[in-house]
Short mmCIF file of C-alpha atoms and ligand atoms in Angstrom, two decimals:
data_model
loop_
_atom_site.label_atom_id
_atom_site.label_comp_id
_atom_site.label_asym_id
_atom_site.label_seq_id
_atom_site.Cartn_x
_atom_site.Cartn_y
_atom_site.Cartn_z
CA UNK K 1 0.00 0.00 0.00
CA UNK K 2 1.22 3.51 -0.69
CA UNK K 3 0.88 6.52 1.58
CA UNK K 4 -1.74 8.94 0.36
CA UNK K 5 0.17 12.15 0.96
CA UNK K 6 2.16 11.98 -2.24
CA UNK K 7 5.50 12.25 -0.44
CA UNK K 8 6.75 9.58 -2.76
CA UNK K 9 7.73 7.25 0.10
CA UNK K 10 6.26 3.80 0.22
CA UNK K 11 4.90 2.45 3.44
CA UNK K 12 4.30 -1.17 4.23
CA UNK K 13 3.54 -1.15 7.95
CA UNK K 14 0.05 -1.81 9.32
CA UNK K 15 -1.00 1.82 9.01
CA UNK K 16 -0.20 1.86 5.31
CA UNK K 17 1.56 5.22 5.73
CA UNK K 18 5.18 6.25 5.80
CA UNK K 19 6.49 7.75 9.02
CA UNK K 20 9.32 9.69 10.55
CA UNK K 21 9.73 9.09 14.28
CA UNK K 22 11.77 11.65 16.20
CA UNK K 23 13.00 10.43 19.56
CA UNK K 24 13.98 13.16 22.01
CA UNK K 25 16.99 11.98 23.97
CA UNK K 26 18.88 15.20 24.59
CA UNK K 27 18.16 15.39 28.30
CA UNK K 28 20.89 15.34 30.91
CA UNK K 29 18.80 13.33 33.31
CA UNK K 30 20.03 15.37 36.26
CA UNK K 31 17.67 13.62 38.66
CA UNK K 32 19.27 10.24 37.94
CA UNK K 33 22.40 11.59 39.68
CA UNK K 34 24.64 9.76 37.27
CA UNK K 35 27.36 10.57 34.75
CA UNK K 36 25.61 8.21 32.32
CA UNK K 37 23.08 9.94 30.02
CA UNK K 38 19.56 9.11 31.21
CA UNK K 39 18.42 7.18 28.15
CA UNK K 40 21.32 4.72 28.50
CA UNK K 41 20.26 3.40 31.88
CA UNK K 42 19.00 -0.18 31.54
CA UNK K 43 15.69 -1.84 32.23
CA UNK K 44 15.53 -5.62 31.69
CA UNK K 45 19.03 -5.59 30.26
CA UNK K 46 18.32 -2.95 27.62
CA UNK K 47 18.76 0.80 27.64
CA UNK K 48 15.65 2.95 28.00
CA UNK K 49 16.38 4.13 24.47
CA UNK K 50 16.49 0.54 23.17
CA UNK K 51 13.00 -0.08 24.53
CA UNK K 52 11.63 3.05 22.83
CA UNK K 53 13.38 2.31 19.53
CA UNK K 54 12.10 -1.27 19.71
CA UNK K 55 8.51 -0.03 19.90
CA UNK K 56 8.85 2.80 17.34
CA UNK K 57 7.48 2.22 13.82
CA UNK K 58 9.90 0.13 11.77
CA UNK K 59 10.17 -1.47 8.37
CA UNK K 60 9.92 -0.04 4.90
CA UNK K 61 8.77 3.57 4.90
CA UNK K 62 9.51 4.05 8.61
CA UNK K 63 12.44 6.35 9.21
CA UNK K 64 13.91 7.33 12.52
CA UNK K 65 15.73 10.37 13.88
CA UNK K 66 17.15 10.70 17.37
CA UNK K 67 17.94 14.06 18.99
CA UNK K 68 20.97 13.80 21.25
CA UNK K 69 22.61 16.14 23.75
CA UNK K 70 26.02 17.67 22.96
CA UNK K 71 28.91 15.35 23.80
CA UNK K 72 26.66 12.33 24.33
CA UNK K 73 28.64 10.12 21.94
CA UNK K 74 27.64 7.00 23.84
CA UNK K 75 24.00 7.73 23.00
CA UNK K 76 24.90 8.09 19.31
CA UNK K 77 26.74 4.75 19.49
CA UNK K 78 23.71 3.08 21.09
CA UNK K 79 21.42 4.44 18.34
CA UNK K 80 23.78 3.17 15.62
CA UNK K 81 24.02 -0.23 17.28
CA UNK K 82 20.24 -0.59 17.43
CA UNK K 83 19.15 1.12 14.25
CA UNK K 84 22.06 1.74 11.87
CA UNK K 85 19.59 3.43 9.51
CA UNK K 86 18.66 6.12 12.06
CA UNK K 87 19.74 9.73 11.60
CA UNK K 88 21.10 11.47 14.68
CA UNK K 89 20.95 15.19 15.42
CA UNK K 90 22.57 17.20 18.18
CA UNK K 91 20.51 19.72 20.11
CA UNK K 92 23.23 22.17 21.14
CA UNK K 93 21.08 24.15 23.58
CA UNK K 94 18.13 22.77 25.49
CA UNK K 95 15.51 25.31 24.52
CA UNK K 96 12.48 23.05 24.84
CA UNK K 97 10.77 20.07 23.31
CA UNK K 98 9.69 21.89 20.11
CA UNK K 99 13.24 23.17 19.66
CA UNK K 100 14.48 19.61 20.16
CA UNK K 101 12.16 18.31 17.42
CA UNK K 102 13.31 21.09 15.08
CA UNK K 103 16.93 20.02 15.61
CA UNK K 104 15.94 17.19 13.28
CA UNK K 105 14.65 19.64 10.65
CA UNK K 106 16.73 18.04 7.90
CA UNK K 107 14.93 14.77 8.48
CA UNK K 108 11.51 16.45 8.68
CA UNK K 109 11.90 18.21 5.33
CA UNK K 110 12.53 14.79 3.79
CA UNK K 111 8.77 14.28 4.21
CA UNK K 112 6.70 11.39 5.54
CA UNK K 113 2.96 10.81 5.87
CA UNK K 114 3.20 10.89 9.67
CA UNK K 115 5.63 12.70 11.96
CA UNK K 116 5.80 11.06 15.38
CA UNK K 117 7.51 12.63 18.37
CA UNK K 118 8.35 10.51 21.43
CA UNK K 119 10.54 10.92 24.51
CA UNK K 120 13.49 8.56 24.92
CA UNK K 121 12.74 7.82 28.56
CA UNK K 122 9.36 6.04 28.35
CA UNK K 123 10.46 2.40 28.11
CA UNK K 124 7.06 0.78 28.50
CA UNK K 125 5.50 2.21 25.35
CA UNK K 126 4.35 -0.48 22.91
CA UNK K 127 4.36 -0.55 19.14
CA UNK K 128 0.59 -1.06 19.15
CA UNK K 129 0.24 2.32 20.83
CA UNK K 130 2.12 4.05 18.03
CA UNK K 131 -0.26 2.48 15.54
CA UNK K 132 -3.33 3.59 17.50
CA UNK K 133 -1.95 7.11 17.76
CA UNK K 134 -1.34 7.35 14.02
CA UNK K 135 -4.77 6.03 13.03
CA UNK K 136 -6.64 9.38 13.34
CA UNK K 137 -4.18 11.03 10.92
CA UNK K 138 -5.38 8.71 8.23
CA UNK K 139 -8.89 10.03 8.85
CA UNK K 140 -7.81 13.64 8.44
CA UNK K 141 -6.70 14.82 11.90
CA UNK K 142 -3.65 17.09 11.84
CA UNK K 143 -2.44 16.02 15.27
CA UNK K 144 -2.98 13.11 17.68
CA UNK K 145 -1.75 13.29 21.26
CA UNK K 146 -1.33 10.32 23.60
CA UNK K 147 -3.07 11.10 26.89
CA UNK K 148 -3.55 9.32 30.19
CA UNK K 149 -5.41 9.79 33.46
CA UNK K 150 -2.73 10.53 36.02
CA UNK K 151 -3.10 9.36 39.61
CA UNK K 152 -1.24 12.56 40.49
CA UNK K 153 -1.16 14.98 37.55
CA UNK K 154 1.36 17.34 39.16
CA UNK K 155 4.12 18.23 36.72
CA UNK K 156 2.39 17.00 33.58
CA UNK K 157 0.92 19.06 30.78
CA UNK K 158 -2.92 19.05 31.08
CA UNK K 159 -5.07 18.26 28.08
CA UNK K 160 -7.81 20.89 27.63
CA UNK K 161 -10.77 19.31 25.87
CA UNK K 162 -13.81 21.33 24.78
CA UNK K 163 -16.84 19.69 23.23
CA UNK K 164 -14.87 16.49 22.69
CA UNK K 165 -12.06 18.32 20.88
CA UNK K 166 -8.55 18.81 22.13
CA UNK K 167 -7.98 22.57 22.14
CA UNK K 168 -4.73 23.08 24.07
CA UNK K 169 -2.13 21.56 26.37
CA UNK K 170 -1.28 23.61 29.41
CA UNK K 171 2.04 22.99 31.13
CA UNK K 172 1.99 22.80 34.91
CA UNK K 173 3.84 26.09 35.39
CA UNK K 174 1.40 27.98 33.18
CA UNK K 175 -1.81 26.32 34.32
CA UNK K 176 -4.60 28.05 36.28
CA UNK K 177 -5.89 26.36 39.46
CA UNK K 178 -8.91 25.07 37.49
CA UNK K 179 -6.65 23.68 34.77
CA UNK K 180 -4.43 22.05 37.38
CA UNK K 181 -7.46 20.11 38.58
CA UNK K 182 -7.65 18.32 35.22
CA UNK K 183 -6.54 14.68 35.46
CA UNK K 184 -6.10 14.03 31.73
CA UNK K 185 -2.40 14.53 30.97
CA UNK K 186 -0.01 14.62 28.05
CA UNK K 187 2.10 11.47 27.83
CA UNK K 188 4.61 13.16 25.56
CA UNK K 189 3.94 11.12 22.43
CA UNK K 190 2.43 13.00 19.49
CA UNK K 191 1.74 12.25 15.87
CA UNK K 192 1.40 14.99 13.24
CA UNK K 193 0.15 14.85 9.72
CA UNK K 194 3.52 14.98 7.98
CA UNK K 195 2.38 17.45 5.33
CA UNK K 196 1.60 20.11 7.92
CA UNK K 197 3.97 19.26 10.77
CA UNK K 198 6.82 21.60 9.96
CA UNK K 199 4.55 24.61 9.35
CA UNK K 200 2.85 23.96 12.70
CA UNK K 201 6.00 23.41 14.77
CA UNK K 202 7.72 26.41 13.17
CA UNK K 203 4.92 28.61 14.54
CA UNK K 204 5.64 27.62 18.14
CA UNK K 205 6.98 30.49 20.25
CA UNK K 206 8.39 30.68 23.76
CA UNK K 207 6.00 33.06 25.51
CA UNK K 208 5.54 30.96 28.65
CA UNK K 209 6.80 30.99 32.20
CA UNK K 210 9.89 28.92 31.38
CA UNK K 211 10.69 30.75 28.13
CA UNK K 212 10.95 27.37 26.35
CA UNK K 213 9.68 26.25 22.96
CA UNK K 214 6.96 23.80 24.03
CA UNK K 215 6.00 21.12 21.54
CA UNK K 216 2.68 21.01 23.36
CA UNK K 217 1.79 24.45 21.95
CA UNK K 218 1.27 22.67 18.62
CA UNK K 219 -2.27 21.85 19.81
CA UNK K 220 -3.53 25.43 20.03
CA UNK K 221 -1.82 26.26 16.73
CA UNK K 222 -3.64 23.36 15.08
CA UNK K 223 -6.91 24.66 16.51
CA UNK K 224 -6.21 28.24 15.34
CA UNK K 225 -5.58 26.88 11.85
CA UNK K 226 -9.03 25.31 11.93
CA UNK K 227 -7.54 21.80 11.88
CA UNK K 228 -8.35 18.87 14.13
CA UNK K 229 -6.36 17.62 17.14
CA UNK K 230 -7.43 14.45 18.97
CA UNK K 231 -6.52 12.58 22.14
CA UNK K 232 -5.82 8.85 22.24
CA UNK K 233 -5.96 7.57 25.80
CA UNK K 234 -3.71 4.96 27.32
CA UNK K 235 -2.82 3.73 30.81
CA UNK K 236 -0.48 5.68 33.01
CA UNK K 237 1.74 2.61 33.39
CA UNK K 238 2.58 2.47 29.74
CA UNK K 239 3.75 6.05 29.46
CA UNK K 240 5.40 6.59 32.81
CA UNK K 241 8.66 8.39 32.14
CA UNK K 242 11.84 7.60 34.03
CA UNK K 243 13.43 10.54 35.80
CA UNK K 244 14.89 8.99 38.97
CA UNK K 245 16.59 5.79 40.08
CA UNK K 246 13.48 4.91 42.08
CA UNK K 247 11.37 5.14 38.92
CA UNK K 248 14.00 3.07 37.09
CA UNK K 249 13.74 0.33 39.74
CA UNK K 250 9.95 0.46 39.60
CA UNK K 251 9.99 0.10 35.80
CA UNK K 252 12.33 -2.87 36.19
CA UNK K 253 9.88 -4.55 38.53
CA UNK K 254 6.97 -4.10 36.15
CA UNK K 255 9.04 -5.25 33.17
CA UNK K 256 10.30 -8.35 35.02
CA UNK K 257 6.76 -9.33 35.94
CA UNK K 258 5.82 -9.04 32.27
CA UNK K 259 8.84 -11.07 31.07
CA UNK K 260 8.33 -13.82 33.66
CA UNK K 261 4.70 -14.19 32.69
CA UNK K 262 5.61 -14.32 29.00
CA UNK K 263 8.24 -17.01 29.73
CA UNK K 264 5.77 -19.08 31.76
CA UNK K 265 3.15 -18.69 29.04
CA UNK K 266 5.75 -19.92 26.53
CA UNK K 267 6.24 -23.08 28.60
CA UNK K 268 9.36 -22.29 30.63
CA UNK K 269 9.33 -24.03 34.01
CA UNK K 270 10.23 -21.72 36.87
CA UNK K 271 9.86 -22.91 40.42
CA UNK K 272 10.09 -19.40 41.85
CA UNK K 273 9.64 -17.00 38.93
CA UNK K 274 9.75 -13.97 41.22
CA UNK K 275 13.43 -14.71 41.93
CA UNK K 276 14.45 -15.04 38.28
CA UNK K 277 15.66 -11.99 36.33
CA UNK K 278 15.25 -12.03 32.58
CA UNK K 279 16.24 -9.68 29.78
CA UNK K 280 13.82 -8.29 27.24
CA UNK K 281 15.56 -10.31 24.50
CA UNK K 282 15.95 -13.67 26.29
CA UNK K 283 14.82 -16.49 24.02
CA UNK K 284 13.69 -19.94 25.13
CA UNK K 285 13.18 -23.28 23.43
CA UNK K 286 10.69 -25.89 24.64
CA UNK K 287 10.89 -27.49 28.06
CA UNK K 288 13.48 -25.15 29.52
CA UNK K 289 13.76 -25.15 33.31
CA UNK K 290 15.09 -22.23 35.32
CA UNK K 291 15.62 -22.83 39.00
CA UNK K 292 15.28 -20.08 41.61
CA UNK K 293 17.70 -17.14 41.82
CA UNK K 294 19.02 -17.02 38.30
CA UNK K 295 20.04 -13.74 36.61
CA UNK K 296 19.91 -13.58 32.84
CA UNK K 297 21.35 -10.51 31.13
CA UNK K 298 21.05 -9.42 27.50
CA UNK K 299 21.71 -11.62 24.49
CA UNK K 300 20.89 -15.03 25.94
CA UNK K 301 19.22 -17.92 24.13
CA UNK K 302 18.38 -21.18 25.88
CA UNK K 303 17.51 -24.15 23.70
CA UNK K 304 15.08 -27.05 24.23
CA UNK K 305 15.35 -29.04 27.41
CA UNK K 306 18.19 -27.01 28.95
CA UNK K 307 18.25 -26.60 32.72
CA UNK K 308 19.66 -23.54 34.46
CA UNK K 309 20.31 -24.37 38.08
CA UNK K 310 20.10 -21.90 40.93
CA UNK K 311 22.39 -18.89 41.43
CA UNK K 312 23.71 -18.80 37.88
CA UNK K 313 24.51 -15.52 36.10
CA UNK K 314 24.37 -15.53 32.30
CA UNK K 315 25.07 -12.75 29.79
CA UNK K 316 25.37 -12.92 25.97
CA UNK K 317 25.50 -16.66 25.76
CA UNK K 318 23.82 -19.36 23.77
CA UNK K 319 22.92 -22.52 25.61
CA UNK K 320 22.40 -25.67 23.56
CA UNK K 321 19.72 -28.30 23.79
CA UNK K 322 19.64 -30.30 27.02
CA UNK K 323 22.64 -28.45 28.41
CA UNK K 324 22.92 -28.12 32.17
CA UNK K 325 24.28 -24.95 33.76
CA UNK K 326 25.12 -24.38 37.44
CA UNK K 327 24.29 -24.18 40.24
CA UNK K 328 26.57 -21.18 40.73
CA UNK K 329 27.81 -20.89 37.15
CA UNK K 330 28.81 -17.66 35.49
CA UNK K 331 28.51 -17.57 31.71
CA UNK K 332 30.00 -14.37 30.34
CA UNK K 333 29.72 -12.83 26.85
CA UNK K 334 30.67 -15.01 23.92
CA UNK K 335 29.85 -18.32 25.59
CA UNK K 336 28.35 -20.92 23.31
CA UNK K 337 27.36 -24.30 24.71
CA UNK K 338 26.56 -27.20 22.40
CA UNK K 339 24.01 -29.91 22.96
CA UNK K 340 24.21 -31.67 26.29
CA UNK K 341 27.14 -29.61 27.61
CA UNK K 342 27.46 -29.62 31.38
CA UNK K 343 28.73 -26.58 33.25
CA UNK K 344 28.86 -27.21 36.95
CA UNK K 345 29.27 -25.22 40.13
CA UNK K 346 31.70 -22.31 40.35
CA UNK K 347 32.61 -22.46 36.68
CA UNK K 348 33.18 -19.24 34.72
CA UNK K 349 33.26 -19.11 30.94
CA UNK K 350 33.96 -16.20 28.56
CA UNK K 351 34.37 -16.13 24.76
CA UNK K 352 34.31 -19.90 24.89
CA UNK K 353 32.72 -22.45 22.59
CA UNK K 354 32.07 -25.85 24.10
CA UNK K 355 31.01 -28.47 21.61
CA UNK K 356 28.34 -31.07 22.24
CA UNK K 357 28.78 -33.23 25.30
CA UNK K 358 31.76 -31.34 26.76
CA UNK K 359 31.85 -31.21 30.56
CA UNK K 360 33.30 -28.65 32.93
CA UNK K 361 31.77 -29.76 36.15
CA UNK K 362 33.57 -27.86 38.90
CA UNK K 363 35.60 -24.78 39.81
CA UNK K 364 37.10 -23.76 36.48
CA UNK K 365 37.76 -20.73 34.28
CA UNK K 366 37.42 -21.34 30.56
CA UNK K 367 38.06 -18.12 28.64
CA UNK K 368 39.01 -17.44 25.00
CA UNK K 369 38.75 -21.14 24.38
CA UNK K 370 37.37 -23.80 22.09
CA UNK K 371 36.55 -27.10 23.71
CA UNK K 372 35.92 -30.06 21.43
CA UNK K 373 33.06 -32.52 21.52
CA UNK K 374 32.92 -34.72 24.59
CA UNK K 375 36.04 -33.25 26.21
CA UNK K 376 36.21 -33.54 29.99
CA UNK K 377 37.70 -30.64 31.89
CA UNK K 378 38.63 -31.51 35.46
CA UNK K 379 37.95 -29.46 38.56
CA UNK K 380 40.09 -26.38 38.97
CA UNK K 381 41.24 -26.14 35.36
CA UNK K 382 42.23 -22.62 34.36
CA UNK K 383 42.83 -21.33 30.87
CA UNK K 384 45.53 -18.69 31.46
CA UNK K 385 44.35 -16.46 28.65
CA UNK K 386 45.89 -13.13 29.65
CA UNK K 387 49.58 -12.30 29.85
CA UNK K 388 49.04 -8.79 31.19
CA UNK K 389 49.01 -7.30 27.69
CA UNK K 390 46.83 -9.38 25.41
CA UNK K 391 44.41 -12.29 25.37
CA UNK K 392 45.36 -15.66 23.88
CA UNK K 393 43.41 -18.67 22.81
CA UNK K 394 43.27 -22.19 24.20
CA UNK K 395 42.12 -25.04 21.99
CA UNK K 396 41.13 -28.30 23.55
CA UNK K 397 40.46 -31.18 21.16
CA UNK K 398 37.58 -33.56 20.85
CA UNK K 399 37.47 -36.16 23.61
CA UNK K 400 40.46 -34.66 25.45
CA UNK K 401 40.75 -35.16 29.20
CA UNK K 402 42.23 -32.38 31.31
CA UNK K 403 43.15 -33.55 34.81
CA UNK K 404 42.17 -31.49 37.82
CA UNK K 405 43.98 -28.34 38.85
CA UNK K 406 45.70 -27.83 35.52
CA UNK K 407 46.77 -24.46 34.12
CA UNK K 408 46.67 -24.20 30.34
CA UNK K 409 48.90 -21.26 29.44
CA UNK K 410 47.58 -19.78 26.20
CA UNK K 411 48.21 -19.74 23.33
CA UNK K 412 48.16 -23.50 23.56
CA UNK K 413 46.53 -26.47 21.86
CA UNK K 414 45.57 -29.76 23.45
CA UNK K 415 45.04 -32.39 20.76
CA UNK K 416 42.06 -34.65 20.20
CA UNK K 417 41.94 -37.45 22.75
CA UNK K 418 44.98 -36.07 24.62
CA UNK K 419 45.32 -36.53 28.34
CA UNK K 420 46.71 -33.95 30.78
CA UNK K 421 47.90 -35.17 34.17
CA UNK K 422 46.47 -33.42 37.20
CA UNK K 423 48.27 -30.36 38.47
CA UNK K 424 50.09 -29.69 35.22
CA UNK K 425 51.08 -26.25 33.96
CA UNK K 426 50.85 -26.75 30.22
CA UNK K 427 52.81 -24.24 28.15
CA UNK K 428 53.48 -26.29 25.02
CA UNK K 429 51.07 -27.83 22.53
CA UNK K 430 50.06 -31.42 23.22
CA UNK K 431 49.55 -33.62 20.14
CA UNK K 432 46.50 -35.81 19.53
CA UNK K 433 46.30 -38.81 21.84
CA UNK K 434 49.43 -37.79 23.77
CA UNK K 435 49.68 -37.71 27.55
CA UNK K 436 51.31 -34.64 29.10
CA UNK K 437 52.26 -34.42 32.75
CA UNK K 438 54.06 -31.40 34.14
CA UNK K 439 54.81 -31.63 37.84
CA UNK K 440 57.78 -32.46 40.06
CA UNK K 441 58.52 -36.00 41.20
CA UNK K 442 56.84 -37.09 44.39
CA UNK K 443 59.10 -38.08 47.31
CA UNK K 444 57.77 -40.56 49.88
CA UNK K 445 59.52 -41.25 53.17
CA UNK K 446 58.38 -44.52 54.74
CA UNK K 447 57.44 -43.93 58.39
CA UNK K 448 58.14 -40.21 58.02
CA UNK K 449 54.78 -39.12 59.39
CA UNK K 450 55.09 -41.29 62.50
CA UNK K 451 58.61 -39.92 63.22
CA UNK K 452 57.36 -36.36 62.75
CA UNK K 453 54.51 -36.86 65.24
CA UNK K 454 56.83 -38.39 67.80
CA UNK K 455 59.27 -35.50 67.64
CA UNK K 456 56.45 -32.93 67.90
CA UNK K 457 54.93 -34.62 70.98
CA UNK K 458 58.37 -34.65 72.71
CA UNK K 459 58.71 -30.92 72.05
CA UNK K 460 61.69 -31.43 69.77
CA UNK K 461 62.14 -29.88 66.35
CA UNK K 462 62.16 -32.47 63.62
CA UNK K 463 65.49 -33.16 61.87
CA UNK K 464 65.58 -33.05 58.17
CA UNK K 465 65.49 -36.45 56.47
C1 UD1 I 1 6.83 17.15 29.00
C2 UD1 I 1 5.63 17.78 28.31
C3 UD1 I 1 4.41 17.60 29.20
C4 UD1 I 1 4.17 16.13 29.47
C5 UD1 I 1 5.41 15.47 30.07
C6 UD1 I 1 5.24 14.00 30.08
C7 UD1 I 1 6.43 19.65 26.94
C8 UD1 I 1 6.60 21.11 26.87
N1 UD1 I 1 5.89 19.17 28.08
O1 UD1 I 1 7.09 17.87 30.18
O2 UD1 I 1 3.26 18.15 28.58
O3 UD1 I 1 3.07 15.95 30.32
O4 UD1 I 1 6.57 15.78 29.27
O5 UD1 I 1 6.32 13.39 30.74
O6 UD1 I 1 6.71 18.96 26.00
N2 UD1 I 1 14.09 17.39 25.80
C9 UD1 I 1 15.07 17.61 24.86
N3 UD1 I 1 15.43 18.90 24.63
C10 UD1 I 1 14.88 19.96 25.25
C11 UD1 I 1 13.88 19.70 26.22
C12 UD1 I 1 13.50 18.41 26.46
O7 UD1 I 1 15.58 16.68 24.25
O8 UD1 I 1 15.26 21.09 24.97
C13 UD1 I 1 13.67 15.99 26.04
C14 UD1 I 1 14.01 15.54 27.45
O9 UD1 I 1 15.26 14.88 27.48
C15 UD1 I 1 12.89 14.58 27.78
C16 UD1 I 1 11.74 15.14 26.98
O10 UD1 I 1 12.29 15.93 25.96
O11 UD1 I 1 13.16 13.27 27.34
C17 UD1 I 1 10.73 15.90 27.83
O12 UD1 I 1 11.37 17.01 28.44
P1 UD1 I 1 11.07 17.37 29.94
O13 UD1 I 1 11.87 18.57 30.26
O14 UD1 I 1 11.20 16.18 30.80
O15 UD1 I 1 9.55 17.82 29.85
P2 UD1 I 1 8.48 17.76 31.01
O16 UD1 I 1 8.57 18.99 31.82
O17 UD1 I 1 8.53 16.46 31.71
MG1 MG I 2 9.92 14.84 31.87
#
């Protein structure tokens, strides 16, 4: 379907119209009391910005612009990581939300059927809500505003509705006592008819108590032009913005409840779901079990029949079918476990691929490593991957057996079917099917223990030999 505005852009999303979404992310987030820009703080393992960009219109005909504060290069990097097609604009001075939108003027003049403005700090917004908001534009409205009934409206812009029509938004600081009594508030998400958006926003002035260019003034301008502005209502929960760490924690709680329910609905077995932390992008196969007190960070996939035992911490890892992890395992980024792999207690892995059936059952560090099919890594094995300057790789062959308490000093290769004696410090490659033992000879003195005890009980110091 083609957009009807004649902008020349083709749209294929559910609305049938092309769109430009402008995400305002230029705020300092002073109230977060953090050196990290507000929109980069995480909820369910993803930045606030990632949640908003995930919900924003996407696909053919949906373009995206993000307005960023000066010097916030990390925000630019996050945008590029998530949506390489997005344009970024710097708002050099914070002169208000309309000024922020106009920082993306170059994108706006490109033209789209719908121009959508959203704040970067409302992580619970859903893509369905964007679609609902854009629907009235198709029917001829010039502007649609997302509104909600606030439990406590203090601080929000109030939506002034007359005869069923939205006539203005009054910011808290400029509102009369009667207007302050209004419970219907501006969520901060707006959709303009793209053909008229720039002309409307360009008319916005700064004659208000803060001297800022308020995007919300677009409503009265639309009315003065004889055009139609409408309100689409949603729940307060969905549009709650994050301004403080307390609000961040609250959003996390709500998001976790949602993710746990979705996992249970998808068939994941959780004995105590309220103790399990998931990420927004965690993916599960069939018949996965997660025991209590497991923390799963971003980028984790868990295949059919895998079991994650209690107290495990997993980030950016793929867990193969019927694998068993923990209790007390730590899987760090770049871990890939094949089918039936067993990772036991107090085992840490990083940038490590373990092929099907490999076992690391106790107390080990396997980093920058490749472990072949069916290899058995004994308790206390350490891949010594770092020499103080750079990281090196350890390769352990198929069916190899590494005895307990061995140090594998990388770069090093252990061949297929090779055997490493316990307590070895391996610094040289071991060929296939070889046995390597690196430790000093054992000395045994017959009766030595008995003589030692006798001397100690007589208060004498033992003689050597
Ligand atoms: C804004 C709305 C208000 C609404 C409320 C919802 C305006 C004028 N007011 O008020 O009606 O009820 O949000 O939470 O729009 N920003 C920039 N550059 C600027 C100013 C703001 O990027 O120059 C960004 C901020 O980082 C933030 C967003 O825009 O993400 C909103 O700005 P904020 O100052 O928080 O506006 P509010 O006073 O909360
Ligand atoms: Mg705000």
